[in-house]
PDB file of C-alpha atoms and ligand atoms in Angstrom:
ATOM      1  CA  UNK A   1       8.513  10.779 -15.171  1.00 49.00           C
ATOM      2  CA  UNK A   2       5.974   9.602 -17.785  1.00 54.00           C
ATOM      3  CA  UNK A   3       3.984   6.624 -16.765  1.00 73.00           C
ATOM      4  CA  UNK A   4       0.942   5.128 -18.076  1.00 86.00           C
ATOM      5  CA  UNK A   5       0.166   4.808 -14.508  1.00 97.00           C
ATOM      6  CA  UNK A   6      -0.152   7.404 -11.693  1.00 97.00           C
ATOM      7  CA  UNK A   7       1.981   6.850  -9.196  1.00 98.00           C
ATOM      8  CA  UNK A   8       0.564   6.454  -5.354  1.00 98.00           C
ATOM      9  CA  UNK A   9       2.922   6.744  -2.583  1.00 98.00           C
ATOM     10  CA  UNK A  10       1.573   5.729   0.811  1.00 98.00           C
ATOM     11  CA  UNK A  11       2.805   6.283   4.169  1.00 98.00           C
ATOM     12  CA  UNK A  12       2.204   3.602   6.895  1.00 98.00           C
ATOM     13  CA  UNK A  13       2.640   5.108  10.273  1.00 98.00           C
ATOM     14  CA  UNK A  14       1.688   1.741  11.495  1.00 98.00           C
ATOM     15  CA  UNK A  15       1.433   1.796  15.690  1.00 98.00           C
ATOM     16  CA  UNK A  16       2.990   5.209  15.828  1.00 98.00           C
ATOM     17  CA  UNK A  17       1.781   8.772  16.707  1.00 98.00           C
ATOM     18  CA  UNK A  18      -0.534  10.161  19.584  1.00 98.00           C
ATOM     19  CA  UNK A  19      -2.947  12.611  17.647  1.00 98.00           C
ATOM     20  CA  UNK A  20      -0.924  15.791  18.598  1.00 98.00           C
ATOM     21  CA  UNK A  21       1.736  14.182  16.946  1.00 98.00           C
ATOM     22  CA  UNK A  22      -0.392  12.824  14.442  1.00 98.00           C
ATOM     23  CA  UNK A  23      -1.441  16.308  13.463  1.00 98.00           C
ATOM     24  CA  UNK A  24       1.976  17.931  13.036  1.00 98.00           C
ATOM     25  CA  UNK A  25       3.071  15.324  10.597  1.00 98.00           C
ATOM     26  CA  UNK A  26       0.566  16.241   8.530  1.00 98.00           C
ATOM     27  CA  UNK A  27       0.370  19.801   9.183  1.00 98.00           C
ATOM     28  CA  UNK A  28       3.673  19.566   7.825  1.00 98.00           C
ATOM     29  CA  UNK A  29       3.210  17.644   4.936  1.00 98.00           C
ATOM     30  CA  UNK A  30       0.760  19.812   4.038  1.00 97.00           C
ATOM     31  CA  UNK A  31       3.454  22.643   3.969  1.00 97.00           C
ATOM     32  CA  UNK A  32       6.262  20.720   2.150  1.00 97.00           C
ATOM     33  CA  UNK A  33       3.459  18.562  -0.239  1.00 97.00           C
ATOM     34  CA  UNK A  34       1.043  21.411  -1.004  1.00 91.00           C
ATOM     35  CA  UNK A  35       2.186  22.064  -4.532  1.00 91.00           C
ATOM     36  CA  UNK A  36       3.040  18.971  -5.984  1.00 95.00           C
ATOM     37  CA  UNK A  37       0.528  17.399  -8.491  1.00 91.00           C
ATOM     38  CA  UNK A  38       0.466  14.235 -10.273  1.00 91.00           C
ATOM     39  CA  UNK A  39       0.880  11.989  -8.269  1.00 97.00           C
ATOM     40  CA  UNK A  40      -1.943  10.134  -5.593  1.00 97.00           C
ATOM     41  CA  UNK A  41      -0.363  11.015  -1.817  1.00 98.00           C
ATOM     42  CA  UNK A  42      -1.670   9.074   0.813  1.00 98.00           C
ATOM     43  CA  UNK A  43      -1.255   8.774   4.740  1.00 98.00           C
ATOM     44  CA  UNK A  44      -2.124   6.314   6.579  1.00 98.00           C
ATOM     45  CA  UNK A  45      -2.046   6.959  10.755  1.00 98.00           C
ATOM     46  CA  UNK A  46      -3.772   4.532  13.334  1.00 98.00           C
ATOM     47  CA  UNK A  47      -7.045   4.550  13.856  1.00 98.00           C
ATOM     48  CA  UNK A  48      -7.380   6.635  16.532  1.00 98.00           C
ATOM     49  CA  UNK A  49      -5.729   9.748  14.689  1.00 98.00           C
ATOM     50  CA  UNK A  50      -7.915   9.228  11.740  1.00 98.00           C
ATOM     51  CA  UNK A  51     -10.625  11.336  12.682  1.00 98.00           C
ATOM     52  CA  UNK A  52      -8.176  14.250  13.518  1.00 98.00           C
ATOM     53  CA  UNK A  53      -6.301  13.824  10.431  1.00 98.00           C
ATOM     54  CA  UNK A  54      -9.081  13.648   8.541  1.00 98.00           C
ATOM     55  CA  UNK A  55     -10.318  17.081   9.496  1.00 98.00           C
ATOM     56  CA  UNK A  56      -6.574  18.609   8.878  1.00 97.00           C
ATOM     57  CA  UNK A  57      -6.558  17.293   5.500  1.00 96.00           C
ATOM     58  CA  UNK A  58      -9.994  18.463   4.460  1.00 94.00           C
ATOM     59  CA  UNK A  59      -8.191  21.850   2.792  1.00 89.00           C
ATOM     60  CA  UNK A  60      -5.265  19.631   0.891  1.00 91.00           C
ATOM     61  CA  UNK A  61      -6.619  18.444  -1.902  1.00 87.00           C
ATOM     62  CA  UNK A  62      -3.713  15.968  -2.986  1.00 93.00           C
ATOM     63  CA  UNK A  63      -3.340  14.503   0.079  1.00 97.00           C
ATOM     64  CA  UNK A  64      -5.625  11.095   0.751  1.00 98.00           C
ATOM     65  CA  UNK A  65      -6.182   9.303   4.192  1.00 98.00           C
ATOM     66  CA  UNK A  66      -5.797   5.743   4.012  1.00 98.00           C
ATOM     67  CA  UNK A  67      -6.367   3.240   7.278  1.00 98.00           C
ATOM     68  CA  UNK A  68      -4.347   0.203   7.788  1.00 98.00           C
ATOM     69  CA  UNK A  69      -6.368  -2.538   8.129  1.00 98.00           C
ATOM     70  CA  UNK A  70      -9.981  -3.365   8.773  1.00 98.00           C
ATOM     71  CA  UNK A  71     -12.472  -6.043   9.049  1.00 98.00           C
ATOM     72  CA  UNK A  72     -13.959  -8.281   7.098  1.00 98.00           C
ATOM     73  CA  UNK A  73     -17.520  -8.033   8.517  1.00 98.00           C
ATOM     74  CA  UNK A  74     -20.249  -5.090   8.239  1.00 97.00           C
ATOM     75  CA  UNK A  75     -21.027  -3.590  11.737  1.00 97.00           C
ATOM     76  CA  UNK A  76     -22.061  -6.077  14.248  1.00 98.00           C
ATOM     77  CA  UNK A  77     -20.746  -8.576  17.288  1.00 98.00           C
ATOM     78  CA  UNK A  78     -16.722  -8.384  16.432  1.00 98.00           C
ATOM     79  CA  UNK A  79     -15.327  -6.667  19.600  1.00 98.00           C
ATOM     80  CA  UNK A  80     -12.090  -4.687  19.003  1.00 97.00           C
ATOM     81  CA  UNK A  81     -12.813  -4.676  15.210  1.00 98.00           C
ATOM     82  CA  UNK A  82     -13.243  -1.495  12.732  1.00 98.00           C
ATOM     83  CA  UNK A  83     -15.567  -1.844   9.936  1.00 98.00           C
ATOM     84  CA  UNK A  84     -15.314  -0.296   6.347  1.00 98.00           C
ATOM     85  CA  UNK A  85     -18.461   2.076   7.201  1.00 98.00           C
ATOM     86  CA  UNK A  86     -16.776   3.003  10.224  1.00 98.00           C
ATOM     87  CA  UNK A  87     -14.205   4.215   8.088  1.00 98.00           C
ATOM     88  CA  UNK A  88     -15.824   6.114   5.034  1.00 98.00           C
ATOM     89  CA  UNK A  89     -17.318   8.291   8.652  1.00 97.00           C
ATOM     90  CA  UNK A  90     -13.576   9.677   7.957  1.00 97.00           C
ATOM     91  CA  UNK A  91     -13.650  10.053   4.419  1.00 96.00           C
ATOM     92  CA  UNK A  92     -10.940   7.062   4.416  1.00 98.00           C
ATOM     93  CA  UNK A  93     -10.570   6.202   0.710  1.00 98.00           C
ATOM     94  CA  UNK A  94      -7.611   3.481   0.748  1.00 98.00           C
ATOM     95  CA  UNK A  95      -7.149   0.692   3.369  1.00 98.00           C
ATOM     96  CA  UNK A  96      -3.627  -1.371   3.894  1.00 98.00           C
ATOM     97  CA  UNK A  97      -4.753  -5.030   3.596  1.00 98.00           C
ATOM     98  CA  UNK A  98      -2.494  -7.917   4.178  1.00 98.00           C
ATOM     99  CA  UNK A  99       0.888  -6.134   5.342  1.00 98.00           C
ATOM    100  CA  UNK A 100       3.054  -8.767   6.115  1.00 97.00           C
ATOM    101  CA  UNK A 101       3.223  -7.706  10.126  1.00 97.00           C
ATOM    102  CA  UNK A 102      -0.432  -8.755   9.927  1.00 98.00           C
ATOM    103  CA  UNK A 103       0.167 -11.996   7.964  1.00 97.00           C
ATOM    104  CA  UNK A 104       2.722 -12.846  10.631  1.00 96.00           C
ATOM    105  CA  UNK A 105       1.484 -11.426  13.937  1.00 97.00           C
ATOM    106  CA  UNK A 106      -2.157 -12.268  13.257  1.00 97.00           C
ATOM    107  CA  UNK A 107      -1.931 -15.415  10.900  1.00 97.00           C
ATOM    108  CA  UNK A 108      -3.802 -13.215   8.544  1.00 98.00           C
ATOM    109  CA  UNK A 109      -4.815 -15.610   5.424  1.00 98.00           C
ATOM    110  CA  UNK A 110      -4.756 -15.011   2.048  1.00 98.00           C
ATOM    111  CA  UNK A 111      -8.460 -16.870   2.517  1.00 98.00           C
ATOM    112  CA  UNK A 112      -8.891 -13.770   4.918  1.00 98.00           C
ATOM    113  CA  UNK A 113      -7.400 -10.944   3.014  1.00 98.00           C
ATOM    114  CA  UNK A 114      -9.604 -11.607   0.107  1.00 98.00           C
ATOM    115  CA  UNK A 115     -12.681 -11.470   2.131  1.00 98.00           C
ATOM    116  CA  UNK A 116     -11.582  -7.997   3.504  1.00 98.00           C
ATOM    117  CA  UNK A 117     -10.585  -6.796   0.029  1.00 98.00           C
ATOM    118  CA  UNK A 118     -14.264  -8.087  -1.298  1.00 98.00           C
ATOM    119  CA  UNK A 119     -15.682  -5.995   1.833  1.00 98.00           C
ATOM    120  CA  UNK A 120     -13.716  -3.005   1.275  1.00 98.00           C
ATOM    121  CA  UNK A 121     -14.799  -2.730  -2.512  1.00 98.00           C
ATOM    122  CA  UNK A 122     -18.452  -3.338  -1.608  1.00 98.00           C
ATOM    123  CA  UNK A 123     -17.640  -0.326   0.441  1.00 98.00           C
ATOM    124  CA  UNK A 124     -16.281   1.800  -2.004  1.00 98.00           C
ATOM    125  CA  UNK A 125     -12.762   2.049  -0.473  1.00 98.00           C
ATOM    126  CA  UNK A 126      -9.741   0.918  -2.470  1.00 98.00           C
ATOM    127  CA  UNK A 127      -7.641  -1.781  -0.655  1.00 98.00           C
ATOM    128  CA  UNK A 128      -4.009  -1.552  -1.062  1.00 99.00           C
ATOM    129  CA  UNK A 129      -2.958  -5.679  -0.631  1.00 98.00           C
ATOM    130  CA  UNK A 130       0.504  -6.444   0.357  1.00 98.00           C
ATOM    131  CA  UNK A 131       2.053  -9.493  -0.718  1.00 98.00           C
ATOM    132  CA  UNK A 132       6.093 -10.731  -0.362  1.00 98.00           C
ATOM    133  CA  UNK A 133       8.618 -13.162  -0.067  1.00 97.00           C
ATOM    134  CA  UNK A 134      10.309 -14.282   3.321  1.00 95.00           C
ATOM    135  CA  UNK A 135      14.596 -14.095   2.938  1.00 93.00           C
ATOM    136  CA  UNK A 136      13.843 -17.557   3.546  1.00 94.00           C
ATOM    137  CA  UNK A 137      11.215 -18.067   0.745  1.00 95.00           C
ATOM    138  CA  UNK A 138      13.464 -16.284  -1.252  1.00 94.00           C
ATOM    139  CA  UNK A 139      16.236 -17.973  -0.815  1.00 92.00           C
ATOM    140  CA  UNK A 140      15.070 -21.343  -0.938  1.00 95.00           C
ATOM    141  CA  UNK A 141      14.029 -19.984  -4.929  1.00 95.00           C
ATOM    142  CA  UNK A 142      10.187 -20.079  -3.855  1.00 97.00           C
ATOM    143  CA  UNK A 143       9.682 -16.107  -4.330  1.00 97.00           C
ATOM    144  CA  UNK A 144       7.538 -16.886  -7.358  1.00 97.00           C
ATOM    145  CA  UNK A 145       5.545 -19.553  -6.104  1.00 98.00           C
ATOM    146  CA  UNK A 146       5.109 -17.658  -3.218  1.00 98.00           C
ATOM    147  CA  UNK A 147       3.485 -14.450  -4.603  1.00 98.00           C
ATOM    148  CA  UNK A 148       1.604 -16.392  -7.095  1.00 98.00           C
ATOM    149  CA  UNK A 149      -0.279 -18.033  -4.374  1.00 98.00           C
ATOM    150  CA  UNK A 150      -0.549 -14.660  -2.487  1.00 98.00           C
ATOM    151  CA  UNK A 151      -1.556 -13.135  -5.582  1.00 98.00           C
ATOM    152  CA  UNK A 152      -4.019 -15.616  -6.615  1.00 98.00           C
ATOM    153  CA  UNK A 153      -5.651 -16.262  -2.926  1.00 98.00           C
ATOM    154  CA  UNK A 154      -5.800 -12.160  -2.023  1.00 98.00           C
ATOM    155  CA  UNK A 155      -6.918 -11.509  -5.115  1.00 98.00           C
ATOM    156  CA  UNK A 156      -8.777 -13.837  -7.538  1.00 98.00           C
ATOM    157  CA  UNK A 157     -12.161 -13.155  -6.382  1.00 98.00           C
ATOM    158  CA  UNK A 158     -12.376  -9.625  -7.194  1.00 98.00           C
ATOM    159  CA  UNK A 159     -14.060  -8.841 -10.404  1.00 98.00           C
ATOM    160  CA  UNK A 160     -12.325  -6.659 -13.239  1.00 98.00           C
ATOM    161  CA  UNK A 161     -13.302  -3.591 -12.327  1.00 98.00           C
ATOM    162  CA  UNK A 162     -12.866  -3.828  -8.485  1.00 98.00           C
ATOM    163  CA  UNK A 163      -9.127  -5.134  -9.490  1.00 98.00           C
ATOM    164  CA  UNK A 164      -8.253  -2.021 -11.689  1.00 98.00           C
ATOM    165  CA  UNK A 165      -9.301  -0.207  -8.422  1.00 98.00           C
ATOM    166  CA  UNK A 166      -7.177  -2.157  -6.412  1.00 98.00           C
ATOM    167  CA  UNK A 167      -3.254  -0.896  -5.300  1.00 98.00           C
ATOM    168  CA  UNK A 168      -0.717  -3.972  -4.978  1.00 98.00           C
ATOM    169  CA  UNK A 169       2.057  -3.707  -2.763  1.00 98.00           C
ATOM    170  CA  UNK A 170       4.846  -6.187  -3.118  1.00 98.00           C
ATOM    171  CA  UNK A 171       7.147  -6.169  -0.113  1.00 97.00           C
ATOM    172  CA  UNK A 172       9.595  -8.851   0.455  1.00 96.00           C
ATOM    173  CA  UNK A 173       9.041  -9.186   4.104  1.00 95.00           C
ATOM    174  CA  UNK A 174      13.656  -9.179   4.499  1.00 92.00           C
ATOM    175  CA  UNK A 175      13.003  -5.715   3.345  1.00 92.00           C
ATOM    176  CA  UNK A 176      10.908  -4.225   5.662  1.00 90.00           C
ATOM    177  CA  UNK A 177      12.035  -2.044   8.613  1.00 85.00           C
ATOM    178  CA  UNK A 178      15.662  -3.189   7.800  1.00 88.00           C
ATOM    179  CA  UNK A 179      17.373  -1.499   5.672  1.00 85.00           C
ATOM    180  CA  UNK A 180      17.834  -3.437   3.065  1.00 85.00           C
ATOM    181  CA  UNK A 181      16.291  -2.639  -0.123  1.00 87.00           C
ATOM    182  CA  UNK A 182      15.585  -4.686  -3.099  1.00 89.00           C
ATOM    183  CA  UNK A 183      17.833  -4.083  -6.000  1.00 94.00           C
ATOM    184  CA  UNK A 184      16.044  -2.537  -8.857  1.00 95.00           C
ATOM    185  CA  UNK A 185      16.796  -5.373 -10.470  1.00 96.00           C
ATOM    186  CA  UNK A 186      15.025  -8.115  -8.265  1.00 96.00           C
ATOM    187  CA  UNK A 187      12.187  -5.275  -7.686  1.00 97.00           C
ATOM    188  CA  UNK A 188      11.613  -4.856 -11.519  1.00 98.00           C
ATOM    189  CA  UNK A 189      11.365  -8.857 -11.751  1.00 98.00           C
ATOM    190  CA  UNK A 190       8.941  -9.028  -8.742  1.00 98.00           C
ATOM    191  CA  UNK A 191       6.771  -6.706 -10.187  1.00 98.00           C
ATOM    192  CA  UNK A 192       6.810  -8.177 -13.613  1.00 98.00           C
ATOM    193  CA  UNK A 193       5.932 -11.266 -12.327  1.00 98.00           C
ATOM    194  CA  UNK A 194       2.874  -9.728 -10.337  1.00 98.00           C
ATOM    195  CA  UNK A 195       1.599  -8.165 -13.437  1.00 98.00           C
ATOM    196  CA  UNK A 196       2.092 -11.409 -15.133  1.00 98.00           C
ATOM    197  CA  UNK A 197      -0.093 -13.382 -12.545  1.00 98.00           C
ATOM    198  CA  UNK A 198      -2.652 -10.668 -12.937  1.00 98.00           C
ATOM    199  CA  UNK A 199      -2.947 -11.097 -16.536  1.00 98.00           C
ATOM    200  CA  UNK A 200      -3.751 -14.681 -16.196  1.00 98.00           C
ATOM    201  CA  UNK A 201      -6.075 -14.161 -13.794  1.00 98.00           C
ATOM    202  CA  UNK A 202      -7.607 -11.359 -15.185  1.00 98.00           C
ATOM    203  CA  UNK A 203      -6.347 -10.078 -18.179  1.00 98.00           C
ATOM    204  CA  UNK A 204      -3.807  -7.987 -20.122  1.00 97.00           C
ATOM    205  CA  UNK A 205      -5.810  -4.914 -19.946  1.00 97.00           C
ATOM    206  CA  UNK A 206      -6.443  -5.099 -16.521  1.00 98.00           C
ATOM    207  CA  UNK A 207      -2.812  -6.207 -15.505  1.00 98.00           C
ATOM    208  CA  UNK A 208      -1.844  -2.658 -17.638  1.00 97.00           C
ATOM    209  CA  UNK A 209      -4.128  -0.247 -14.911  1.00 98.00           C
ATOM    210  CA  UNK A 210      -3.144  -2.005 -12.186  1.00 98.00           C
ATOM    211  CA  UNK A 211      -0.773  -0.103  -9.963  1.00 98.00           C
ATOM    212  CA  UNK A 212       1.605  -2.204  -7.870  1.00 98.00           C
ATOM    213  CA  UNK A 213       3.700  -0.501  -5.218  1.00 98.00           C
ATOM    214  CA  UNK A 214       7.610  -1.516  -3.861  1.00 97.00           C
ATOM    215  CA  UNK A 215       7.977  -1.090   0.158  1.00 97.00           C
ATOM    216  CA  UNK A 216      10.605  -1.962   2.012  1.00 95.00           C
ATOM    217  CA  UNK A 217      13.365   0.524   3.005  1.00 92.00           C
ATOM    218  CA  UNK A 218      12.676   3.009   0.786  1.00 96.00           C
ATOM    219  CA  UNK A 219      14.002   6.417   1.507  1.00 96.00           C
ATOM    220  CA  UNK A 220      14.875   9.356  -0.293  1.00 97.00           C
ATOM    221  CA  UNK A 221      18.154   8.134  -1.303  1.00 97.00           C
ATOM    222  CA  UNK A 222      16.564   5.517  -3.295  1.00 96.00           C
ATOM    223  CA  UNK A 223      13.320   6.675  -4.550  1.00 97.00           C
ATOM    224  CA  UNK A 224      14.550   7.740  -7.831  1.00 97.00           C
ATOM    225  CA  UNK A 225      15.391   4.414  -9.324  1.00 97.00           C
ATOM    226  CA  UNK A 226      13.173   2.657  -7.367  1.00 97.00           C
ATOM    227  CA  UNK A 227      10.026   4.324  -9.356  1.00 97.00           C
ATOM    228  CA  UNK A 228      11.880   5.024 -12.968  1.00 96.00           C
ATOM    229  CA  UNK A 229      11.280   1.375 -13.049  1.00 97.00           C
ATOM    230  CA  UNK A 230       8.697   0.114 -15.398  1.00 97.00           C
ATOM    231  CA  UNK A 231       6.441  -2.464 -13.327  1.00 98.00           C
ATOM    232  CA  UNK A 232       6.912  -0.092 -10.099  1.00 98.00           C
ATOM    233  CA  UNK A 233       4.320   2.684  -9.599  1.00 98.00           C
ATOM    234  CA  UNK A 234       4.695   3.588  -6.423  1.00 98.00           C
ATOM    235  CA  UNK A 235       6.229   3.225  -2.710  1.00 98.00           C
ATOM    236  CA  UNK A 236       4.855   1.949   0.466  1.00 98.00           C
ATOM    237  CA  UNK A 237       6.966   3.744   2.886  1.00 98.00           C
ATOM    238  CA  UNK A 238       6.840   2.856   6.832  1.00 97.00           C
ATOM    239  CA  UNK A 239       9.767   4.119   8.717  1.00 97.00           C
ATOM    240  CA  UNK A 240      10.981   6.785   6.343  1.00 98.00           C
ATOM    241  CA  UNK A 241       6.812   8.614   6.459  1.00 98.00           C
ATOM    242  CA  UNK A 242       7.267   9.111  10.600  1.00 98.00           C
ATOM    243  CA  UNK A 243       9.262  12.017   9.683  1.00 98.00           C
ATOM    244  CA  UNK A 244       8.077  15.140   7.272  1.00 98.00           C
ATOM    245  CA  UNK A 245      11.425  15.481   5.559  1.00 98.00           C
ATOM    246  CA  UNK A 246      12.071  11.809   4.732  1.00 98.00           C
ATOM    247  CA  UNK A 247       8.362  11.317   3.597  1.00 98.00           C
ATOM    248  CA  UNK A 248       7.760  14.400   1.559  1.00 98.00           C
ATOM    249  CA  UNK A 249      11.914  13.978  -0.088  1.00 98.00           C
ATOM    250  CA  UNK A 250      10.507  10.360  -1.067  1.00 98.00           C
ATOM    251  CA  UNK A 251       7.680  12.075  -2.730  1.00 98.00           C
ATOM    252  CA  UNK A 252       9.632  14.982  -4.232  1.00 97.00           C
ATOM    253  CA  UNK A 253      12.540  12.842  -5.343  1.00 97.00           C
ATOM    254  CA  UNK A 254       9.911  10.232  -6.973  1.00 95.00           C
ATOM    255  CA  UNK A 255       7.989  12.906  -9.766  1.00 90.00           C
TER     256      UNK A 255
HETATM  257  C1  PEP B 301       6.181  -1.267   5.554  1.00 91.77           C
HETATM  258  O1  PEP B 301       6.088  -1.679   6.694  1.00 91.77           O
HETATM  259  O2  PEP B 301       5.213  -1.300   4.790  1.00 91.77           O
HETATM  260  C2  PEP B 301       7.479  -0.771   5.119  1.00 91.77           C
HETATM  261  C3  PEP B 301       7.717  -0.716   3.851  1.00 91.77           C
HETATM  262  O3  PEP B 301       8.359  -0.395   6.124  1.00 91.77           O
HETATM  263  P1  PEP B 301       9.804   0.272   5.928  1.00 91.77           P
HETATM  264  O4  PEP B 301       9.661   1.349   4.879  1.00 91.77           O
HETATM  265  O5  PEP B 301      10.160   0.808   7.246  1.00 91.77           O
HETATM  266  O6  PEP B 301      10.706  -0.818   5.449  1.00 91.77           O
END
């Protein structure tokens, strides 16, 4: 597939996987993933696999660790909080900002989410921000208005360059974890539209670099058309990267 843009698929184990079990995912996608170039492959396990992980992936060299959130501060007084140092200790190069399960289980802002992304550049580690409709936003016709305030609040404070460095993941939130997955249609017009909000708030050369992920029920099955679409360069994959086969078919079927 020839994009202008690599493509970056990410796997979000989110609260899954002791370290043992941790360690055989990626042992085997090691195995399956070994060979295939071009494209940025990233897994992202909880926090306390990380350090494990990162050690196992030391000898793949196109396989990237990614964490899934992290704070907004620098080390200090903010018990039960990970900071962006505390990551790089790992060799963590991406971090999951914003996922919707975040927005809604821990009223995460967009106020918030622009802070961490600020905190994660200053740190040299590329934030991967998730924004997305509700089925209710949606809906209600409001799937514009929404992302262009998610857009504009995650975002708008980064300069230029730490944008181009930044991944976008839109995922409407009726998507994810049920099985339902945007057409390619409505995905190609979500997408659009983010890269249209990015050139007005940046510009048209930096809305070109900027990679913007789909998530939400992708699976091998659908991978294909999902990234032959223009605006999409990439997957966020949750359920469908627990397992070796799904996650590395996703990859396979996506190049
Ligand atoms: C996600 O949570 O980021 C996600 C896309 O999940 P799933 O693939 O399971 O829909």
């Amino acid at each position: 597939m020839d994009k202008e843009r690599k493509l970056i698929i990410a796997g979000n184990w989110k609260m899954n996987k002791t370290v043992a079990e941790a360690l055989d995912l990626v042992n085997g996608l090691k195995l399956e993933l070994g060979k295939v170039k071009d494209v940025d492959i990233v897994v992202c396990p909880p926090f306390t696999a990380l350090g494990e992980v990162s050690k196992a992936i030391l000898s793949a060299r196109n396989l990237a660790l990614g964490a899934q959130n992290m704070s907004e501060h620098k080390p200090g007084a903010y018990t039960g909080e990970i900071a962006a140092q505390m990551l790089k200790e790992f060799s963590v190069r991406y971090v999951i900002l914003g996922h919707s399960e975040r927005r809604i289980y821990q009223l995460e802002s967009d106020e918030l989410i622009s802070k961490k992304a600020q905190a994660a550049h200053a740190a040299a580690l590329k934030p991967i921000v998730c924004v997305g409709e509700t089925l209710t936003e949606r809906e209600a016709g409001q799937m514009e208005k929404v992302l262009e305030t998610q857009v504009r609040g995650s975002l708008a404070a980064l300069t230029k360059d730490q944008m181009v460095e930044t991944v976008v993941a839109y995922e409407p939130v009726w998507a994810i974890g049920t099985g339902k997955t945007a057409t390619a249609q409505q995905a190609q017009d979500a997408h659009a539209f983010i890269r249209a909000q990015l050139a007005k708030i940046f510009d048209e050369a930096v809305a070109r670099k900027v990679r913007i992920q789909y998530g939400g029920s992708v699976k091998p099955a659908n991978a294909r058309e999902l990234m032959s679409l223009p605006d999409v360069d990439g997957a966020l994959v949750g359920g469908a990267a627990l397992e070796v086969r799904s996650f590395a078919d996703i990859v396979k079927n996506s190049i």
